[in-house]
Amino acid sequence: MVNEAADARIRLIQPTVRLHQAFLDCAFEFGSGHRDGFATDSISDVELADPESFAAWVATRVSYADEAIELPPDRVHDTLSWIIDGREPERILGSISLRHRLNDFLLQVGGHIGYGVRPTSRRQGVATAALGLALDQARSLGLQRVLVTCAKDNVPSACTIEHWGGDLEDVRETPDHGMVRRYWIDLIQR
């Protein structure tokens, strides 16, 4: 069940260089390596910390939402948002990425929506509220159903997806990501 207090205060905002340090605090709370929903796979932590590299990365990530821009062949248009609490808007709680369509990798592993909530903000309804907002974004793009995935052993994420009507299609072994649960959420029925 959604934490009603969390639901009312959670917002998704467009990435901005103004919150550079807040983003670093959030992202680095995960440690090094992959951060679900952060879209940081194309930039190193050292580059993230550099203001100029960070500004270029933010500009690129924001541009990916623009369907008129041609992207590299291995990329899809996506809307990257940072998750904040409206009572504390200078602190980033996590990140969520809404991919406008699926390529083969996203169909098998990543899905339409990937998200991550910083460890100190988990189990407070943040992911549930943020996923609900991302589903609204997906609907506004005209998507009728979305694929959302999580690791097989990530029970909290599975519960978040199921809260929003996620229908488990399967659990499959992937070459680089282990066992992955794949859920479809129907946006027409929701």
XYZ file of N, CA and C in Angstrom:
570
model
N 0.839 -1.192 0.000
C 0.000 0.000 0.000
C 0.878 1.248 0.000
N 0.466 2.248 -0.758
C 1.212 3.500 -0.850
C 1.132 4.239 0.474
N 2.235 4.799 0.906
C 2.277 5.680 2.055
C 1.683 7.007 1.595
N 0.492 7.350 2.068
C -0.217 8.535 1.572
C 0.598 9.815 1.766
N 1.323 9.930 2.874
C 2.146 11.124 3.104
C 3.245 11.220 2.054
N 3.880 10.089 1.748
C 4.929 10.085 0.726
C 4.331 10.420 -0.629
N 3.170 9.846 -0.930
C 2.538 10.046 -2.226
C 2.269 11.526 -2.475
N 1.817 12.246 -1.478
C 1.458 13.648 -1.638
C 2.675 14.554 -1.797
N 3.808 14.160 -1.296
C 4.966 15.042 -1.317
C 5.967 14.738 -2.420
N 5.896 13.579 -3.028
C 6.877 13.171 -4.030
C 6.614 13.879 -5.348
N 7.690 14.376 -5.953
C 7.635 15.065 -7.239
C 8.739 14.528 -8.142
N 8.519 14.623 -9.441
C 9.556 14.330 -10.421
C 9.950 15.650 -11.063
N 11.259 15.905 -11.102
C 11.748 17.138 -11.710
C 12.749 16.812 -12.813
N 12.899 17.730 -13.745
C 13.888 17.578 -14.805
C 15.283 17.799 -14.196
N 16.267 17.018 -14.622
C 17.633 17.228 -14.135
C 18.091 18.665 -14.372
N 18.862 19.174 -13.436
C 19.357 20.548 -13.508
C 20.747 20.627 -12.890
N 21.599 21.461 -13.478
C 22.950 21.634 -12.923
C 22.895 22.317 -11.562
N 21.830 23.014 -11.280
C 21.685 23.694 -9.986
C 21.760 22.711 -8.812
N 21.338 21.475 -9.041
C 21.345 20.471 -7.976
C 22.513 19.487 -8.123
N 23.630 19.963 -8.656
C 24.789 19.105 -8.889
C 25.211 18.369 -7.621
N 25.457 19.086 -6.541
C 25.916 18.438 -5.312
C 24.855 17.507 -4.735
N 23.609 17.893 -4.816
C 22.529 17.030 -4.326
C 22.467 15.739 -5.132
N 22.691 15.843 -6.451
C 22.711 14.644 -7.281
C 23.871 13.741 -6.891
N 25.041 14.324 -6.707
C 26.206 13.524 -6.305
C 25.959 12.830 -4.974
N 25.407 13.555 -4.010
C 25.113 12.962 -2.703
C 24.195 11.749 -2.866
N 23.191 11.888 -3.698
C 22.246 10.789 -3.929
C 22.914 9.638 -4.668
N 23.535 9.937 -5.800
C 24.124 8.886 -6.635
C 25.233 8.139 -5.905
N 26.072 8.852 -5.196
C 27.212 8.207 -4.540
C 26.802 7.433 -3.295
N 25.583 7.668 -2.814
C 25.087 6.853 -1.707
C 24.932 5.388 -2.133
N 24.791 5.158 -3.439
C 24.701 3.800 -3.976
C 26.072 3.130 -4.067
N 27.144 3.905 -3.969
C 28.477 3.380 -4.212
C 28.791 3.483 -5.696
N 29.814 2.779 -6.120
C 30.188 2.842 -7.535
C 29.441 1.769 -8.317
N 29.461 1.896 -9.621
C 28.807 0.902 -10.466
C 27.446 1.362 -10.929
N 26.634 0.423 -11.383
C 25.326 0.715 -11.979
C 24.331 1.226 -10.940
N 23.569 2.232 -11.355
C 22.486 2.778 -10.532
C 21.216 2.738 -11.376
N 20.275 1.885 -11.012
C 19.036 1.763 -11.789
C 18.331 3.110 -11.894
N 17.932 3.468 -13.127
C 17.157 4.676 -13.364
C 17.932 5.970 -13.384
N 19.240 5.924 -13.195
C 20.042 7.145 -13.128
C 20.662 7.542 -14.463
N 20.727 6.621 -15.417
C 21.310 6.892 -16.743
C 22.752 7.365 -16.648
N 23.506 6.825 -15.701
C 24.901 7.236 -15.527
C 25.894 6.238 -16.114
N 25.410 5.268 -16.878
C 26.315 4.269 -17.445
C 27.298 4.863 -18.449
N 26.954 5.999 -19.045
C 27.817 6.595 -20.069
C 28.786 7.632 -19.515
N 28.824 7.806 -18.188
C 29.692 8.803 -17.576
C 30.307 8.226 -16.306
N 31.577 8.499 -16.105
C 32.259 7.980 -14.917
C 31.915 8.838 -13.695
N 32.152 8.303 -12.526
C 31.919 9.066 -11.302
C 32.821 10.298 -11.238
N 34.036 10.187 -11.745
C 34.949 11.340 -11.787
C 34.361 12.431 -12.675
N 33.826 12.043 -13.838
C 33.206 13.019 -14.737
C 31.941 13.614 -14.124
N 31.167 12.788 -13.410
C 29.976 13.316 -12.741
C 30.343 14.407 -11.743
N 31.452 14.248 -11.065
C 31.877 15.214 -10.055
C 32.394 16.515 -10.668
N 32.851 16.468 -11.911
C 33.370 17.657 -12.589
C 32.203 18.512 -13.082
N 32.113 19.780 -12.676
C 30.962 20.611 -13.054
C 30.723 20.716 -14.566
N 31.782 20.844 -15.362
C 31.601 20.970 -16.807
C 31.100 19.666 -17.427
N 31.690 18.560 -17.024
C 31.238 17.258 -17.545
C 29.810 16.976 -17.110
N 29.491 17.313 -15.875
C 28.140 17.117 -15.354
C 27.137 17.943 -16.153
N 27.470 19.215 -16.423
C 26.571 20.088 -17.177
C 26.323 19.526 -18.581
N 27.369 19.020 -19.214
C 27.209 18.425 -20.556
C 26.339 17.177 -20.484
N 26.551 16.353 -19.448
C 25.749 15.138 -19.278
C 24.276 15.491 -19.064
N 24.006 16.477 -18.191
C 22.621 16.897 -17.949
C 21.979 17.373 -19.247
N 22.679 18.200 -20.007
C 22.126 18.702 -21.275
C 21.805 17.551 -22.227
N 22.701 16.585 -22.310
C 22.471 15.431 -23.180
C 21.272 14.628 -22.700
N 21.212 14.346 -21.398
C 20.116 13.536 -20.860
C 18.777 14.233 -21.045
N 18.723 15.546 -20.856
C 17.473 16.284 -21.055
C 17.065 16.224 -22.525
N 18.043 16.319 -23.425
C 17.734 16.296 -24.860
C 17.157 14.956 -25.312
N 17.458 13.874 -24.594
C 16.967 12.554 -24.983
C 15.447 12.457 -24.925
N 14.797 13.368 -24.228
C 13.336 13.354 -24.165
C 12.704 13.934 -25.434
N 13.488 14.658 -26.214
C 12.996 15.325 -27.412
C 12.979 14.347 -28.587
N 11.792 13.947 -29.000
C 11.635 12.977 -30.083
C 12.181 13.491 -31.419
N 12.346 14.801 -31.555
C 12.844 15.362 -32.817
C 14.360 15.196 -32.959
N 15.034 14.888 -31.881
C 16.491 14.734 -31.915
C 16.842 13.304 -32.295
N 17.765 13.167 -33.242
C 18.228 11.848 -33.649
C 19.247 11.350 -32.631
N 19.060 10.119 -32.185
C 19.930 9.530 -31.167
C 20.843 8.478 -31.789
N 21.913 8.122 -31.074
C 22.743 7.009 -31.543
C 21.886 5.748 -31.696
N 22.274 4.838 -32.591
C 21.434 3.667 -32.883
C 21.140 2.771 -31.671
N 21.994 2.774 -30.665
C 21.774 1.909 -29.501
C 20.949 2.584 -28.405
N 20.441 3.782 -28.653
C 19.694 4.539 -27.645
C 18.239 4.724 -28.064
N 17.378 4.934 -27.075
C 15.985 5.287 -27.331
C 15.690 6.592 -26.598
N 14.694 7.302 -27.074
C 14.301 8.528 -26.381
C 13.781 8.158 -24.997
N 14.169 8.954 -24.023
C 13.670 8.714 -22.672
C 13.602 10.012 -21.905
N 12.721 10.013 -20.923
C 12.556 11.154 -20.036
C 13.171 10.778 -18.699
N 14.276 11.448 -18.371
C 14.943 11.218 -17.088
C 14.432 12.247 -16.097
N 14.025 11.777 -14.922
C 13.543 12.677 -13.871
C 14.232 12.336 -12.566
N 14.403 13.359 -11.753
C 14.911 13.139 -10.401
C 13.739 13.174 -9.447
N 13.798 12.344 -8.446
C 12.731 12.219 -7.456
C 13.080 13.111 -6.272
N 12.159 13.995 -5.915
C 12.371 14.864 -4.756
C 11.159 14.817 -3.843
N 11.363 15.296 -2.637
C 10.296 15.499 -1.661
C 9.976 16.989 -1.709
N 8.728 17.340 -1.967
C 8.337 18.741 -2.069
C 8.638 19.556 -0.832
N 8.771 18.904 0.325
C 9.102 19.626 1.558
C 10.596 19.919 1.661
N 11.392 19.204 0.879
C 12.845 19.346 0.923
C 13.384 19.275 -0.516
N 13.031 20.260 -1.361
C 13.301 20.171 -2.800
C 14.773 20.245 -3.201
N 15.643 20.538 -2.282
C 17.072 20.603 -2.597
C 17.760 19.257 -2.367
N 17.023 18.236 -1.963
C 17.580 16.898 -1.711
C 16.963 15.920 -2.702
N 17.809 15.225 -3.436
C 17.325 14.259 -4.411
C 17.219 12.890 -3.740
N 16.052 12.263 -3.885
C 15.795 10.973 -3.256
C 16.108 9.802 -4.182
N 16.123 10.066 -5.487
C 16.368 9.003 -6.449
C 16.207 9.518 -7.857
N 16.140 8.589 -8.785
C 16.029 8.934 -10.196
C 15.161 7.889 -10.889
N 14.469 8.332 -11.937
C 13.605 7.428 -12.680
C 13.686 7.773 -14.163
N 13.781 6.759 -14.976
C 13.927 6.938 -16.419
C 12.762 6.264 -17.129
N 12.042 7.043 -17.926
C 10.933 6.539 -18.730
C 11.386 6.466 -20.177
N 11.564 5.241 -20.664
C 11.961 5.058 -22.065
C 10.709 5.081 -22.931
N 10.751 5.860 -23.989
C 9.573 6.076 -24.825
C 9.211 4.863 -25.670
N 10.181 4.001 -25.915
C 9.936 2.748 -26.643
C 10.999 1.754 -26.212
N 10.827 0.528 -26.647
C 11.756 -0.533 -26.263
C 12.650 -0.933 -27.423
N 13.930 -1.153 -27.130
C 14.803 -1.854 -28.066
C 14.940 -3.279 -27.522
N 15.755 -4.111 -28.143
C 15.843 -5.504 -27.716
C 16.327 -5.632 -26.270
N 17.354 -4.852 -25.899
C 17.862 -4.921 -24.529
C 16.783 -4.536 -23.522
N 16.082 -3.448 -23.796
C 15.040 -2.997 -22.870
C 13.896 -3.992 -22.804
N 13.571 -4.631 -23.911
C 12.516 -5.650 -23.913
C 12.918 -6.844 -23.055
N 14.162 -7.211 -23.081
C 14.625 -8.374 -22.317
C 14.925 -8.044 -20.852
N 15.502 -6.873 -20.601
C 16.050 -6.587 -19.264
C 15.519 -5.297 -18.635
N 15.628 -4.176 -19.332
C 15.442 -2.869 -18.702
C 14.032 -2.343 -18.606
N 13.185 -2.693 -19.569
C 11.813 -2.212 -19.550
C 11.673 -0.753 -19.955
N 10.443 -0.273 -19.896
C 10.153 1.129 -20.191
C 10.592 2.043 -19.054
N 10.539 1.546 -17.834
C 10.812 2.402 -16.670
C 11.841 1.723 -15.781
N 12.890 2.478 -15.461
C 13.882 2.028 -14.490
C 13.984 3.080 -13.405
N 14.135 2.654 -12.171
C 14.197 3.621 -11.079
C 15.112 3.126 -9.969
N 15.599 4.083 -9.210
C 16.405 3.771 -8.040
C 16.164 4.827 -6.975
N 16.021 4.392 -5.737
C 15.837 5.291 -4.593
C 17.038 5.128 -3.685
N 17.622 6.230 -3.268
C 18.813 6.178 -2.414
C 18.516 5.351 -1.159
N 19.490 4.605 -0.695
C 19.249 3.698 0.442
C 18.613 4.353 1.662
N 18.976 5.599 1.985
C 18.412 6.237 3.183
C 16.971 6.714 2.998
N 16.432 6.596 1.793
C 15.051 7.023 1.537
C 14.134 5.863 1.166
N 14.614 4.658 1.317
C 13.811 3.488 0.972
C 12.817 3.150 2.074
N 11.809 2.362 1.700
C 10.766 1.876 2.608
C 9.948 3.018 3.226
N 9.787 4.071 2.420
C 8.997 5.225 2.848
C 7.925 5.594 1.817
N 7.715 4.718 0.833
C 6.722 4.978 -0.204
C 7.234 5.810 -1.365
N 8.521 6.131 -1.373
C 9.088 6.990 -2.418
C 9.019 6.317 -3.784
N 9.487 5.081 -3.881
C 9.486 4.381 -5.174
C 8.063 4.187 -5.686
N 7.147 3.844 -4.806
C 5.760 3.628 -5.214
C 5.162 4.914 -5.779
N 5.367 6.031 -5.080
C 4.841 7.310 -5.552
C 5.505 7.715 -6.871
N 6.814 7.563 -6.959
C 7.541 7.955 -8.167
C 7.117 7.108 -9.369
N 6.942 5.807 -9.169
C 6.501 4.956 -10.268
C 5.112 5.381 -10.742
N 4.229 5.728 -9.820
C 2.902 6.210 -10.209
C 2.984 7.465 -11.067
N 3.881 8.379 -10.713
C 4.061 9.601 -11.501
C 4.644 9.283 -12.877
N 5.575 8.345 -12.938
C 6.157 7.942 -14.227
C 5.106 7.263 -15.108
N 4.200 6.513 -14.507
C 3.115 5.904 -15.281
C 2.216 6.984 -15.889
N 1.993 8.066 -15.143
C 1.235 9.194 -15.691
C 1.980 9.813 -16.879
N 3.309 9.942 -16.759
C 4.114 10.450 -17.875
C 3.976 9.533 -19.091
N 4.045 8.238 -18.859
C 3.943 7.266 -19.954
C 2.597 7.384 -20.657
N 1.562 7.546 -19.881
C 0.226 7.704 -20.461
C 0.178 8.978 -21.302
N 0.801 10.054 -20.822
C 0.782 11.312 -21.587
C 1.562 11.201 -22.894
N 2.488 10.241 -22.979
C 3.207 9.978 -24.228
C 2.395 9.112 -25.187
N 1.260 8.605 -24.718
C 0.417 7.758 -25.548
C 0.685 6.271 -25.410
N 1.530 5.892 -24.458
C 1.783 4.466 -24.250
C 0.551 3.825 -23.624
N 0.226 2.627 -24.091
C -0.948 1.930 -23.569
C -0.593 0.893 -22.516
N 0.636 0.410 -22.573
C 1.131 -0.490 -21.537
C 2.644 -0.348 -21.488
N 3.190 -0.605 -20.315
C 4.631 -0.467 -20.134
C 5.200 -1.711 -19.466
N 6.444 -1.978 -19.799
C 7.192 -3.068 -19.198
C 8.064 -2.491 -18.093
N 7.976 -3.084 -16.903
C 8.811 -2.674 -15.779
C 9.449 -3.940 -15.230
N 10.753 -3.899 -15.018
C 11.476 -5.093 -14.592
C 12.201 -4.854 -13.277
N 12.572 -5.951 -12.644
C 13.416 -5.877 -11.454
C 14.128 -7.213 -11.287
N 15.176 -7.204 -10.511
C 15.873 -8.453 -10.213
C 14.918 -9.387 -9.479
N 15.058 -10.679 -9.732
C 14.166 -11.673 -9.135
C 14.123 -11.558 -7.617
N 15.267 -11.285 -7.001
C 15.311 -11.239 -5.533
C 15.026 -9.855 -4.951
N 14.632 -8.880 -5.778
C 14.316 -7.541 -5.285
C 12.824 -7.479 -4.940
N 12.489 -8.040 -3.802
C 11.089 -8.127 -3.379
C 10.445 -6.752 -3.200
N 11.119 -5.765 -2.581
C 10.477 -4.446 -2.466
C 10.108 -3.841 -3.826
N 10.983 -3.975 -4.822
C 10.675 -3.446 -6.148
C 9.520 -4.223 -6.783
N 9.512 -5.523 -6.617
C 8.412 -6.333 -7.141
C 7.081 -5.880 -6.528
N 7.079 -5.611 -5.232
C 5.854 -5.142 -4.559
C 5.419 -3.777 -5.087
N 6.392 -2.899 -5.363
C 6.086 -1.581 -5.922
C 5.423 -1.727 -7.283
N 5.981 -2.562 -8.127
C 5.432 -2.778 -9.474
C 4.039 -3.408 -9.380
N 3.884 -4.388 -8.515
C 2.590 -5.052 -8.346
C 1.536 -4.094 -7.789
N 1.962 -3.147 -6.957
C 1.031 -2.145 -6.422
C 0.320 -1.399 -7.556
N 1.054 -1.132 -8.626
C 0.496 -0.391 -9.758
C -0.096 -1.310 -10.816
N -0.370 -2.548 -10.464
C -1.056 -3.456 -11.374
C -0.136 -4.264 -12.260
N 1.141 -4.327 -11.917
C 2.082 -5.102 -12.714
C 1.659 -6.558 -12.814
N 1.568 -7.045 -14.031
C 1.199 -8.432 -14.312
C 2.472 -9.161 -14.726
N 2.908 -10.112 -13.901
C 4.158 -10.821 -14.147
C 4.048 -11.663 -15.409
N 4.859 -11.316 -16.417
C 4.887 -12.120 -17.643
C 5.787 -13.329 -17.455
N 6.982 -13.099 -16.912
C 7.902 -14.208 -16.684
C 9.078 -13.762 -15.826
N 9.857 -14.745 -15.435
C 11.143 -14.519 -14.773
C 12.150 -15.213 -15.664
N 13.144 -14.450 -16.142
C 14.079 -15.059 -17.090
C 15.526 -14.769 -16.728
N 16.360 -15.699 -17.124
C 17.808 -15.565 -16.948
C 18.332 -14.644 -18.045
N 19.149 -13.678 -17.660
C 19.771 -12.788 -18.633
C 21.278 -12.941 -18.537
N 21.991 -12.723 -19.633
C 23.439 -12.951 -19.628
C 24.211 -12.121 -18.596
N 23.862 -10.841 -18.454
C 24.651 -9.968 -17.581
C 23.913 -9.471 -16.341
N 22.629 -9.794 -16.230
C 21.826 -9.225 -15.144
C 21.136 -10.271 -14.282
N 21.519 -11.516 -14.399
C 20.935 -12.570 -13.575
C 19.475 -12.815 -13.901
N 18.738 -13.266 -12.911
C 17.311 -13.545 -13.069
C 16.519 -12.242 -12.946
N 15.654 -11.986 -13.939
C 14.897 -10.740 -14.005
C 13.404 -11.039 -14.073
N 12.632 -10.364 -13.200
C 11.170 -10.418 -13.267
C 10.721 -9.376 -14.290
N 9.804 -9.745 -15.174
C 9.296 -8.843 -16.209
C 7.789 -8.675 -16.025
N 7.383 -7.448 -15.734
C 5.974 -7.126 -15.493
C 5.451 -6.163 -16.555
N 4.216 -6.372 -16.967
C 3.531 -5.409 -17.831
C 2.462 -4.696 -17.007
N 2.389 -3.381 -17.179
C 1.345 -2.583 -16.532
C 0.478 -1.980 -17.628
N -0.808 -2.285 -17.583
C -1.785 -1.778 -18.550
C -2.186 -0.363 -18.127
N -1.900 0.616 -18.954
C -2.199 2.013 -18.625
C -3.626 2.413 -18.984
N -4.291 1.625 -19.801
C -5.669 1.924 -20.167
C -6.608 1.569 -19.021
N -6.336 0.448 -18.352
C -7.175 -0.011 -17.244
C -6.936 0.767 -15.967
N -5.778 1.374 -15.843
C -5.367 2.052 -14.611
C -5.988 3.418 -14.465
